[in-house]
mmCIF file of C-alpha atoms in Angstrom:
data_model
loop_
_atom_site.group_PDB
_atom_site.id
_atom_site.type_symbol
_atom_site.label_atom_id
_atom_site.label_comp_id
_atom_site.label_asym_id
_atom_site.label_seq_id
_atom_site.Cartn_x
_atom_site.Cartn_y
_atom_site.Cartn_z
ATOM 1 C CA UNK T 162 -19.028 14.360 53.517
ATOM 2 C CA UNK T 163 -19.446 11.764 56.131
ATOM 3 C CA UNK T 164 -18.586 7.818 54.896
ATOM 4 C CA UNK T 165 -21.193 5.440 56.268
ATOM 5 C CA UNK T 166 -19.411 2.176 54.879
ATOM 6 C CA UNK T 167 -21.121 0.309 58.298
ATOM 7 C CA UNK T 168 -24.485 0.770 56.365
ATOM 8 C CA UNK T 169 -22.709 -1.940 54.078
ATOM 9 C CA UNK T 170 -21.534 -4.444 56.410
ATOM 10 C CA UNK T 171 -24.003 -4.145 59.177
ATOM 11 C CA UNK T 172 -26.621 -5.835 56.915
ATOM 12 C CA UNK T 173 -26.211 -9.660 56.789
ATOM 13 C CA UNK T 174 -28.552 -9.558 53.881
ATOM 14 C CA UNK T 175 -25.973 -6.936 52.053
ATOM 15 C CA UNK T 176 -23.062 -9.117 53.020
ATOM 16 C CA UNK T 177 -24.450 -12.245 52.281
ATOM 17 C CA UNK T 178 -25.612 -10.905 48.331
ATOM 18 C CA UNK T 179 -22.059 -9.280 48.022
ATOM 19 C CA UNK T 180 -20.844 -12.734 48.687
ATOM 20 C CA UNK T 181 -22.695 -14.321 46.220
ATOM 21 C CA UNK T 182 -22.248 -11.590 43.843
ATOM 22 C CA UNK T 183 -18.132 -12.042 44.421
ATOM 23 C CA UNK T 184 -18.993 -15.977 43.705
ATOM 24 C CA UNK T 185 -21.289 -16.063 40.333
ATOM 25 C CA UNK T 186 -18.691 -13.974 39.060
ATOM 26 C CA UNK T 187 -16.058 -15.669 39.636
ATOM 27 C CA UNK T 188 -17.599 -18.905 38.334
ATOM 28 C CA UNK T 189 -18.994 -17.559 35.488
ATOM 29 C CA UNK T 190 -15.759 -16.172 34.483
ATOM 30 C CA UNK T 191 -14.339 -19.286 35.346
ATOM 31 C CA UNK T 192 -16.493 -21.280 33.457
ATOM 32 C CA UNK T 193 -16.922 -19.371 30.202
ATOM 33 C CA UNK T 194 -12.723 -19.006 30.655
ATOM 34 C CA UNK T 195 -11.933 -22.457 30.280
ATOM 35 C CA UNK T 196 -14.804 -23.613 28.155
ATOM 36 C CA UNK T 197 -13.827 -20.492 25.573
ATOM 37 C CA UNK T 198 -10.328 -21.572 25.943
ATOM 38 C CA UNK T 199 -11.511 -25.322 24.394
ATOM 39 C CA UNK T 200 -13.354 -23.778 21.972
ATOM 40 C CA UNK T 201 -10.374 -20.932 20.643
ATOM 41 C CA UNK T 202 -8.142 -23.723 20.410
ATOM 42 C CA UNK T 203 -10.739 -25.821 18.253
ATOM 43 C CA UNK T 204 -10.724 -22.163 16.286
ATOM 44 C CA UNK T 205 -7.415 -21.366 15.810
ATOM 45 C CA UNK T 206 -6.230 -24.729 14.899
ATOM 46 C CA UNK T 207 -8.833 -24.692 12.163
ATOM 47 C CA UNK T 208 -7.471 -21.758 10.978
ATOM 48 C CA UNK T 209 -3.955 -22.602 11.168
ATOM 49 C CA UNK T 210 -3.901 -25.790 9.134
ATOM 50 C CA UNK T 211 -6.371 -23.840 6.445
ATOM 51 C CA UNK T 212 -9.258 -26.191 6.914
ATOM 52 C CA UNK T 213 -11.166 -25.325 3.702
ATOM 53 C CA UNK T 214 -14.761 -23.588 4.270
ATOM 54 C CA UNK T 215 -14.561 -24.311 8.371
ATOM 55 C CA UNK T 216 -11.567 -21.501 8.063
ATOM 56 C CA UNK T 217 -13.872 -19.187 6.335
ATOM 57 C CA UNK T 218 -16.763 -19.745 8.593
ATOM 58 C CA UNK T 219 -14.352 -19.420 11.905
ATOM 59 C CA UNK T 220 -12.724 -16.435 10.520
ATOM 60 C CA UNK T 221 -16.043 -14.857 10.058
ATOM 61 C CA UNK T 222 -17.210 -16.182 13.718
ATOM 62 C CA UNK T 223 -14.103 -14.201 14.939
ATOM 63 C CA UNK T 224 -14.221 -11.199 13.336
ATOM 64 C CA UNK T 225 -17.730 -10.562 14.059
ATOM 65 C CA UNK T 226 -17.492 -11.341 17.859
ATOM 66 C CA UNK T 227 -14.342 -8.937 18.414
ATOM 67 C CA UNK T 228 -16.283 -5.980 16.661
ATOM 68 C CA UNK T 229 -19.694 -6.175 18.472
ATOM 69 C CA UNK T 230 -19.866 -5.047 21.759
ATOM 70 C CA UNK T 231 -20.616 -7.743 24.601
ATOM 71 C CA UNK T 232 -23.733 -6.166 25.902
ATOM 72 C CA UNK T 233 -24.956 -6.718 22.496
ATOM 73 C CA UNK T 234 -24.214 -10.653 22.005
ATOM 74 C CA UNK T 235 -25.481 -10.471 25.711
ATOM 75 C CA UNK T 236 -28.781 -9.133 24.892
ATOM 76 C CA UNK T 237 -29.397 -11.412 21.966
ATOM 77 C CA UNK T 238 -28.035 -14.474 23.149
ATOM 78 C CA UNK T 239 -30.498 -13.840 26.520
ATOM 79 C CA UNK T 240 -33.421 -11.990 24.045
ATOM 80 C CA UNK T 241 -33.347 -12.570 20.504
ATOM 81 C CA UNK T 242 -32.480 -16.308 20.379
ATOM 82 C CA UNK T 243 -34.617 -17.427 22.536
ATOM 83 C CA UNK T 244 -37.601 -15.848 20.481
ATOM 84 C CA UNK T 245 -35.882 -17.188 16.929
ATOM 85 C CA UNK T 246 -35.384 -20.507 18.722
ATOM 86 C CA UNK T 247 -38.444 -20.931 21.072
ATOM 87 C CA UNK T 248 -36.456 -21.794 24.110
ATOM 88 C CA UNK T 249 -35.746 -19.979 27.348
ATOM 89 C CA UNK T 250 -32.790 -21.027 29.452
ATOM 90 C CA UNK T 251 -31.620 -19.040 33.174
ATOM 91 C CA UNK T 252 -30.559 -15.270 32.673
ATOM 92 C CA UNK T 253 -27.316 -17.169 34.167
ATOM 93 C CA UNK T 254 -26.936 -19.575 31.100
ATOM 94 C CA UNK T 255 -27.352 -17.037 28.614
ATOM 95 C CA UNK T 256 -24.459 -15.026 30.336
ATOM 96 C CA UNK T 257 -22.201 -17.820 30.096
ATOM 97 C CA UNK T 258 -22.826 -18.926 26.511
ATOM 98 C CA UNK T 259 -22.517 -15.422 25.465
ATOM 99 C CA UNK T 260 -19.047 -14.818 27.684
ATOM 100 C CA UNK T 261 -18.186 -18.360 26.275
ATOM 101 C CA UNK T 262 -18.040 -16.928 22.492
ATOM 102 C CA UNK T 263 -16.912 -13.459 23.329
ATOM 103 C CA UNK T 264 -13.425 -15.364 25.322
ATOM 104 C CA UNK T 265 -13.101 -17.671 22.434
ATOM 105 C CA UNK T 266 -12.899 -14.963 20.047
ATOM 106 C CA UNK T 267 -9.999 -13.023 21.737
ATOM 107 C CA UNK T 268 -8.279 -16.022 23.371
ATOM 108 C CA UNK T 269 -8.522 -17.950 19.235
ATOM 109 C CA UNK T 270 -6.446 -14.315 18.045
ATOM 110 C CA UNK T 271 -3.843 -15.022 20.522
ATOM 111 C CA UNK T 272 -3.482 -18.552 20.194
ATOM 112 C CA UNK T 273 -3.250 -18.184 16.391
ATOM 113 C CA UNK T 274 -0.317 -15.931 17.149
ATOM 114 C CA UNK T 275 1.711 -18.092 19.187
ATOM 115 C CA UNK T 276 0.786 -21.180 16.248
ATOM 116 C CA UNK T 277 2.420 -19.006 13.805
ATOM 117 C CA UNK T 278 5.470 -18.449 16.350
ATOM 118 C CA UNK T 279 6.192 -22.536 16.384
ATOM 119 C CA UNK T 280 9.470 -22.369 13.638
ATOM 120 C CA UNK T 281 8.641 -24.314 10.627
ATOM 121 C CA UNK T 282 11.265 -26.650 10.708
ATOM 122 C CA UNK T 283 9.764 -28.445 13.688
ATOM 123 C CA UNK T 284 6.661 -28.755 11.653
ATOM 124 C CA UNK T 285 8.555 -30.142 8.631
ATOM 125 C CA UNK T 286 10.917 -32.316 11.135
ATOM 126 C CA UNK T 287 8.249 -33.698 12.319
ATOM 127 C CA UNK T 288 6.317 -34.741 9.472
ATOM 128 C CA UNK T 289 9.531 -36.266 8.103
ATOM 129 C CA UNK T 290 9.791 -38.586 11.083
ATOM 130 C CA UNK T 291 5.847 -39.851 10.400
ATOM 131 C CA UNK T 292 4.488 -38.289 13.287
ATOM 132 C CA UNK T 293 0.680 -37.887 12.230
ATOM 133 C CA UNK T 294 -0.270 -33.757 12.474
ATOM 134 C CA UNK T 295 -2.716 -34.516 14.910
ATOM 135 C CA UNK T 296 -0.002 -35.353 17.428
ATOM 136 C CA UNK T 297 1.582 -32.759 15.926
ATOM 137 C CA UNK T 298 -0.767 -30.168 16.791
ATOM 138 C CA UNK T 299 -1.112 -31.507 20.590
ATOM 139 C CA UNK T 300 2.616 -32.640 21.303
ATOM 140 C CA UNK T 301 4.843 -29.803 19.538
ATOM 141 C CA UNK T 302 2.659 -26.637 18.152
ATOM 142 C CA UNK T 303 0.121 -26.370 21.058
ATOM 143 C CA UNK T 304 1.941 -26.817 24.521
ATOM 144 C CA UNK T 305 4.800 -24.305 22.820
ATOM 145 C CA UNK T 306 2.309 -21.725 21.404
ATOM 146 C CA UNK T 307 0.289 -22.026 24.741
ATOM 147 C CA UNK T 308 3.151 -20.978 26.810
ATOM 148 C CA UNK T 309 4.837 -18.110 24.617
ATOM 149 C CA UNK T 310 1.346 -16.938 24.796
ATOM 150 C CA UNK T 311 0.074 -17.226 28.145
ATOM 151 C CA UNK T 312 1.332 -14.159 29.438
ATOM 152 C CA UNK T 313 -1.204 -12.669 26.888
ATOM 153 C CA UNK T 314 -3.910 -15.049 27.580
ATOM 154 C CA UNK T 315 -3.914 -14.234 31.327
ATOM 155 C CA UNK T 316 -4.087 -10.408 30.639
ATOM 156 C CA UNK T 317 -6.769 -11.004 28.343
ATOM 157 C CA UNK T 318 -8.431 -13.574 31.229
ATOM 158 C CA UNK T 319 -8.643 -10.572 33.402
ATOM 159 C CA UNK T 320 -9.777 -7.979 31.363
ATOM 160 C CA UNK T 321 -12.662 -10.005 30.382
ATOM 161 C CA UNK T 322 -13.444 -10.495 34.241
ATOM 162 C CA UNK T 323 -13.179 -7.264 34.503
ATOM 163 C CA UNK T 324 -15.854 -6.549 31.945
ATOM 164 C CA UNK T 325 -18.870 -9.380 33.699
ATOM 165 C CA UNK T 326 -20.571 -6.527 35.122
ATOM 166 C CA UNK T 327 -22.316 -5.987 32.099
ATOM 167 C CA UNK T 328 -24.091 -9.536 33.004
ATOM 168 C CA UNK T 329 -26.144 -7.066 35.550
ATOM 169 C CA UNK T 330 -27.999 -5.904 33.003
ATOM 170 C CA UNK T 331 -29.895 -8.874 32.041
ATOM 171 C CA UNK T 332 -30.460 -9.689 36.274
ATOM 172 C CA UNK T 333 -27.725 -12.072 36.856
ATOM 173 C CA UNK T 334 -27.069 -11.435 40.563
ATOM 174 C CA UNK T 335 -23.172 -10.698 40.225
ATOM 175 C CA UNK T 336 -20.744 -8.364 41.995
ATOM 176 C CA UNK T 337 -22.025 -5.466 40.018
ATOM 177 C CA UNK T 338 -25.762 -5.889 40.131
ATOM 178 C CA UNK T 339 -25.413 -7.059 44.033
ATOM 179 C CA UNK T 340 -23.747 -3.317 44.379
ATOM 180 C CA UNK T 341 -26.701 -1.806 42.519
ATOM 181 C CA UNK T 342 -28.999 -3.343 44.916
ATOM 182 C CA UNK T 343 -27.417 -2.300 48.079
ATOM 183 C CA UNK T 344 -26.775 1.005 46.641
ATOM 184 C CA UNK T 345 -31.037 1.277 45.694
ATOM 185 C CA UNK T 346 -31.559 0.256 49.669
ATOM 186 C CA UNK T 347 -29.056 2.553 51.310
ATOM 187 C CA UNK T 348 -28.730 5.540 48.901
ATOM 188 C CA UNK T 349 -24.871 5.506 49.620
ATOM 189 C CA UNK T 350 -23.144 5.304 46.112
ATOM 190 C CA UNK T 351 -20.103 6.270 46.958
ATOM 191 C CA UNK T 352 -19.328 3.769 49.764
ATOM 192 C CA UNK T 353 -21.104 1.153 47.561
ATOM 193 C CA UNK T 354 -18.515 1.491 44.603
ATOM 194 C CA UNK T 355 -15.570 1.939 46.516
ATOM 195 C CA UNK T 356 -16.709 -1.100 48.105
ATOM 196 C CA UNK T 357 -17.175 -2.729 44.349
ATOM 197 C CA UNK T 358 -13.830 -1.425 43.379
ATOM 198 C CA UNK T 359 -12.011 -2.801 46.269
ATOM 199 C CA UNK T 360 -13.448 -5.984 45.434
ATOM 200 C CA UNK T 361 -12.739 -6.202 41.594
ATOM 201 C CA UNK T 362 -9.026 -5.575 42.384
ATOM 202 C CA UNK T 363 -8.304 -7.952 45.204
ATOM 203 C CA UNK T 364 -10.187 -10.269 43.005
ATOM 204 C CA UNK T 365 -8.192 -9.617 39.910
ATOM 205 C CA UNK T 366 -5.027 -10.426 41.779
ATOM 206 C CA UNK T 367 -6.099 -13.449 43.320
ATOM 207 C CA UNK T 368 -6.756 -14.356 39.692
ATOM 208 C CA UNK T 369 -3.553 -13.201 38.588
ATOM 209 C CA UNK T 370 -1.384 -15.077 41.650
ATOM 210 C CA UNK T 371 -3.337 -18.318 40.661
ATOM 211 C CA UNK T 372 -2.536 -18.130 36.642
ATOM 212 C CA UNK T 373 1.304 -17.388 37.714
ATOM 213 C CA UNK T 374 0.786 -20.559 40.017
ATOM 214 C CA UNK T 375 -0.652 -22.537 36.521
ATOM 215 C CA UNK T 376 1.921 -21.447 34.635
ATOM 216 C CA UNK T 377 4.589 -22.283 36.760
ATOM 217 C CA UNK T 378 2.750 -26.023 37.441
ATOM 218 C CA UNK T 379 1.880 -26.533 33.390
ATOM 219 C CA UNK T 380 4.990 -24.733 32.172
ATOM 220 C CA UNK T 381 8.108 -25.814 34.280
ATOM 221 C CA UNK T 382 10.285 -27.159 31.332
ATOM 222 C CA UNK T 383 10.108 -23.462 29.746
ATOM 223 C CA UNK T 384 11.269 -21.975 33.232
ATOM 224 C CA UNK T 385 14.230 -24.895 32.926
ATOM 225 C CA UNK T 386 14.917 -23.992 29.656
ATOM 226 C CA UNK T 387 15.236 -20.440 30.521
ATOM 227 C CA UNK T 388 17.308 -21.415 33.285
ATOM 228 C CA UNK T 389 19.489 -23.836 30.914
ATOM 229 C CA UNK T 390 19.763 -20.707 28.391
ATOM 230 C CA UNK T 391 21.034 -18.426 31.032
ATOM 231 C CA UNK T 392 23.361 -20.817 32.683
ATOM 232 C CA UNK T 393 25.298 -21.307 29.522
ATOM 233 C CA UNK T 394 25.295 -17.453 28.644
ATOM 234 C CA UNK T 395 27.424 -17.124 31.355
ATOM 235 C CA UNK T 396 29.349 -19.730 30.936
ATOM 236 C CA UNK T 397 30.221 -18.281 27.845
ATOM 237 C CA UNK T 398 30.491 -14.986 29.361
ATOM 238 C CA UNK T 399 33.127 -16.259 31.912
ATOM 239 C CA UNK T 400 35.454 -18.039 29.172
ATOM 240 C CA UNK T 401 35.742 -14.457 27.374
ATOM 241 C CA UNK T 402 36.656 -12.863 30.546
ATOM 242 C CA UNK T 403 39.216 -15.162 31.293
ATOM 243 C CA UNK T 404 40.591 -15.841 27.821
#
């Protein structure tokens, strides 16, 4: 079998769509990343401090996101609500609102983990010193929780990238769809999805080499902690050597 990848890249037009396949998905993944990551926090939180009735309803939001498939929310957040609704927003905005719910789902599972990590006597310690739960939440529980569980959080970032190409199904010009495209104009599937597949994973590391660079920015009194923690391990290794 003869490869014919120059089919691919001899075609300005083909470059050029790949190019703005490779950027809607990244920004939509992006963008529906960080606005689900609001919007988990605003769910696990409720859920932690047993809001009455909003935990109920967000526990029901959850569970019902992380049991449907995406392509279903997809095609009812980009079909069905529009008609119950009588509005019609960009293919591109339904995509995002329905990648927006599906990341706040997973990412509100994870966070409630790492809130039920935090030890309780910090909770109780603080509360005894009159600090209001509020601060709390956002001083103590969340930058804690956040970084025990960001390891988890990025995994779960980049399976979820991983998964946009179902956005092609409703026309959103991304990486997928842009390789569907090419591959209906040149009849050369196989150099089209190795081309795809190439893309996805030098993509997925750049994502994963940025979150590493976050954590290490957002996170650099857990790294001197660590440090602190293994300093004075072997300090206390060295005294029972030499005692």
């Amino acid at each position: 079998m003869e490869l014919r990848f120059f089919e691919i890249y001899r075609s300005s037009e083909y470059v050029l769509l790949l190019v703005q396949g490779v950027a809607n998905s990244l920004s939509l993944t992006v963008l529906a990343g960080i606005s689900g990551f609001i919007f988990a926090t605003i769910l696990a939180g409720t859920r932690y401090f047993k809001i009455p009735l909003l935990r109920q309803i967000c526990t029901c939001f959850v569970e019902f996101t992380r049991n449907t498939p995406l392509i279903v929310q997809l095609f009812f957040f980009a079909f069905g609500l529009p008609i119950l609704l009588g509005y019609q927003w960009p293919f591109w905005a339904h995509a995002l609102l329905a990648l927006t719910l599906n990341f706040s789902a997973y990412f509100s599972e994870i966070l409630r983990a790492g809130f039920q990590s935090i030890e309780g006597g910090q909770k109780e310690a603080a509360l005894s010193l009159g600090i209001s739960p509020t601060v709390l939440f956002f001083k103590i529980i969340f930058p804690q929780a956040v970084s025990k569980t960001f390891p988890s959080l990025n995994s779960q970032f980049i399976f979820l990238f991983l998964t946009t190409g179902i956005i092609s199904e409703i026309g959103v010009v991304d990486l997928t769809q842009a390789g569907i495209f090419i591959d209906s104009r040149t009849f050369r599937s196989f150099e089209v999805f190795i081309t795809l597949t190439v893309l996805y994973i030098f993509l997925s590391i750049f994502l994963k080499l940025l979150l590493s660079i976050l954590q290490k920015y957002f996170f650099r009194w857990r790294f001197v902690a660590w440090k602190i923690r293994l300093l004075n391990s072997l300090a206390s290794l060295k005294v029972l050597f030499y005692s």
